[in-house]
Amino acid sequence: LEDAMGVVQHHDAITGTAKQHVVDDYVRRVQFGIDKATSFLKAEMRSIFLGQDDNEQHLSNMMYCQFLNETVCDVTEEASAT
């Protein structure tokens, strides 16, 4: 994620003057970093909450919603329905 954030701070990314295929690459890089960071955080949270006895079954449905400032997010919609 850190590497991707460095790339997207290029002046074309910041000013919005990058060509579409370059923007698509920026998005791909940032999303890849977010996915890796999310995986790492899930594993760390399992370790913190469950200790060394975790066998991947506990908290297996833990999810991360990238749309927390949006009005529609599957994770928060499902949570508020129960």
PDB file of C-alpha atoms in Angstrom:
ATOM      1  CA  LEU A   1       0.000   0.000   0.000  1.00  0.00           C
ATOM      2  CA  GLU A   2       2.856   2.337   0.818  1.00  0.00           C
ATOM      3  CA  ASP A   3       4.401   1.802  -2.626  1.00  0.00           C
ATOM      4  CA  ALA A   4       1.069   2.398  -4.362  1.00  0.00           C
ATOM      5  CA  MET A   5       0.480   5.595  -2.406  1.00  0.00           C
ATOM      6  CA  GLY A   6       3.888   6.850  -3.519  1.00  0.00           C
ATOM      7  CA  VAL A   7       2.984   6.236  -7.169  1.00  0.00           C
ATOM      8  CA  VAL A   8      -0.418   7.911  -7.000  1.00  0.00           C
ATOM      9  CA  GLN A   9       1.132  11.059  -5.587  1.00  0.00           C
ATOM     10  CA  HIS A  10       2.595  11.723  -9.033  1.00  0.00           C
ATOM     11  CA  HIS A  11       1.571  15.161 -10.321  1.00  0.00           C
ATOM     12  CA  ASP A  12      -0.647  13.668 -13.058  1.00  0.00           C
ATOM     13  CA  ALA A  13      -2.561  11.633 -10.489  1.00  0.00           C
ATOM     14  CA  ILE A  14      -3.033  14.590  -8.174  1.00  0.00           C
ATOM     15  CA  THR A  15      -4.076  17.081 -10.865  1.00  0.00           C
ATOM     16  CA  GLY A  16      -6.264  14.625 -12.760  1.00  0.00           C
ATOM     17  CA  THR A  17      -4.322  14.968 -16.005  1.00  0.00           C
ATOM     18  CA  ALA A  18      -3.324  11.303 -16.301  1.00  0.00           C
ATOM     19  CA  LYS A  19      -4.632   9.260 -19.214  1.00  0.00           C
ATOM     20  CA  GLN A  20      -7.361   6.729 -18.447  1.00  0.00           C
ATOM     21  CA  HIS A  21      -5.122   3.664 -18.726  1.00  0.00           C
ATOM     22  CA  VAL A  22      -2.727   5.269 -16.233  1.00  0.00           C
ATOM     23  CA  VAL A  23      -5.590   6.030 -13.833  1.00  0.00           C
ATOM     24  CA  ASP A  24      -6.741   2.418 -14.174  1.00  0.00           C
ATOM     25  CA  ASP A  25      -3.229   1.305 -13.216  1.00  0.00           C
ATOM     26  CA  TYR A  26      -3.266   3.631 -10.181  1.00  0.00           C
ATOM     27  CA  VAL A  27      -6.583   2.127  -9.083  1.00  0.00           C
ATOM     28  CA  ARG A  28      -5.277  -1.415  -9.564  1.00  0.00           C
ATOM     29  CA  ARG A  29      -2.140  -0.674  -7.528  1.00  0.00           C
ATOM     30  CA  VAL A  30      -4.009   0.975  -4.656  1.00  0.00           C
ATOM     31  CA  GLN A  31      -6.662  -1.767  -4.553  1.00  0.00           C
ATOM     32  CA  PHE A  32      -3.945  -4.437  -4.454  1.00  0.00           C
ATOM     33  CA  GLY A  33      -2.340  -2.624  -1.510  1.00  0.00           C
ATOM     34  CA  ILE A  34      -5.664  -2.314   0.296  1.00  0.00           C
ATOM     35  CA  ASP A  35      -6.367  -6.020  -0.227  1.00  0.00           C
ATOM     36  CA  LYS A  36      -2.941  -7.000   1.149  1.00  0.00           C
ATOM     37  CA  ALA A  37      -3.291  -4.653   4.127  1.00  0.00           C
ATOM     38  CA  THR A  38      -6.796  -5.985   4.854  1.00  0.00           C
ATOM     39  CA  SER A  39      -5.531  -9.568   4.808  1.00  0.00           C
ATOM     40  CA  PHE A  40      -2.731  -8.664   7.188  1.00  0.00           C
ATOM     41  CA  LEU A  41      -5.075  -6.803   9.548  1.00  0.00           C
ATOM     42  CA  LYS A  42      -7.554  -9.702   9.634  1.00  0.00           C
ATOM     43  CA  ALA A  43      -4.777 -12.108  10.609  1.00  0.00           C
ATOM     44  CA  GLU A  44      -3.492  -9.725  13.271  1.00  0.00           C
ATOM     45  CA  MET A  45      -6.960  -9.186  14.717  1.00  0.00           C
ATOM     46  CA  ARG A  46      -7.522 -12.952  14.905  1.00  0.00           C
ATOM     47  CA  SER A  47      -4.208 -13.309  16.709  1.00  0.00           C
ATOM     48  CA  ILE A  48      -4.980 -10.503  19.158  1.00  0.00           C
ATOM     49  CA  PHE A  49      -8.544 -11.592  19.928  1.00  0.00           C
ATOM     50  CA  LEU A  50      -8.140 -15.355  19.803  1.00  0.00           C
ATOM     51  CA  GLY A  51      -4.461 -15.925  20.529  1.00  0.00           C
ATOM     52  CA  GLN A  52      -2.475 -18.796  19.099  1.00  0.00           C
ATOM     53  CA  ASP A  53      -5.388 -21.277  19.289  1.00  0.00           C
ATOM     54  CA  ASP A  54      -7.139 -19.888  16.208  1.00  0.00           C
ATOM     55  CA  ASN A  55      -7.760 -22.474  13.507  1.00  0.00           C
ATOM     56  CA  GLU A  56      -9.139 -20.029  10.869  1.00  0.00           C
ATOM     57  CA  GLN A  57     -12.746 -20.982  11.685  1.00  0.00           C
ATOM     58  CA  HIS A  58     -13.252 -18.223  14.208  1.00  0.00           C
ATOM     59  CA  LEU A  59     -13.933 -14.812  12.755  1.00  0.00           C
ATOM     60  CA  SER A  60     -13.894 -16.334   9.262  1.00  0.00           C
ATOM     61  CA  ASN A  61     -16.678 -13.996   8.184  1.00  0.00           C
ATOM     62  CA  MET A  62     -14.819 -10.848   9.224  1.00  0.00           C
ATOM     63  CA  MET A  63     -15.180  -8.302   6.429  1.00  0.00           C
ATOM     64  CA  TYR A  64     -13.874  -4.883   5.560  1.00  0.00           C
ATOM     65  CA  CYS A  65     -16.087  -2.348   3.842  1.00  0.00           C
ATOM     66  CA  GLN A  66     -14.365   0.273   1.732  1.00  0.00           C
ATOM     67  CA  PHE A  67     -17.541   2.348   1.562  1.00  0.00           C
ATOM     68  CA  LEU A  68     -17.863   3.384   5.197  1.00  0.00           C
ATOM     69  CA  ASN A  69     -18.745   6.941   4.231  1.00  0.00           C
ATOM     70  CA  GLU A  70     -21.360   5.769   1.732  1.00  0.00           C
ATOM     71  CA  THR A  71     -25.008   5.172   2.484  1.00  0.00           C
ATOM     72  CA  VAL A  72     -24.980   1.656   1.034  1.00  0.00           C
ATOM     73  CA  CYS A  73     -22.515  -0.958   2.195  1.00  0.00           C
ATOM     74  CA  ASP A  74     -23.302  -4.686   2.374  1.00  0.00           C
ATOM     75  CA  VAL A  75     -21.416  -5.099   5.645  1.00  0.00           C
ATOM     76  CA  THR A  76     -23.210  -2.312   7.501  1.00  0.00           C
ATOM     77  CA  GLU A  77     -26.587  -3.063   5.899  1.00  0.00           C
ATOM     78  CA  GLU A  78     -26.434  -6.702   7.025  1.00  0.00           C
ATOM     79  CA  ALA A  79     -25.246  -5.731  10.490  1.00  0.00           C
ATOM     80  CA  SER A  80     -28.055  -3.236  11.029  1.00  0.00           C
ATOM     81  CA  ALA A  81     -30.674  -5.716   9.788  1.00  0.00           C
ATOM     82  CA  THR A  82     -29.879  -8.204  12.565  1.00  0.00           C
TER      83      THR A  82
END
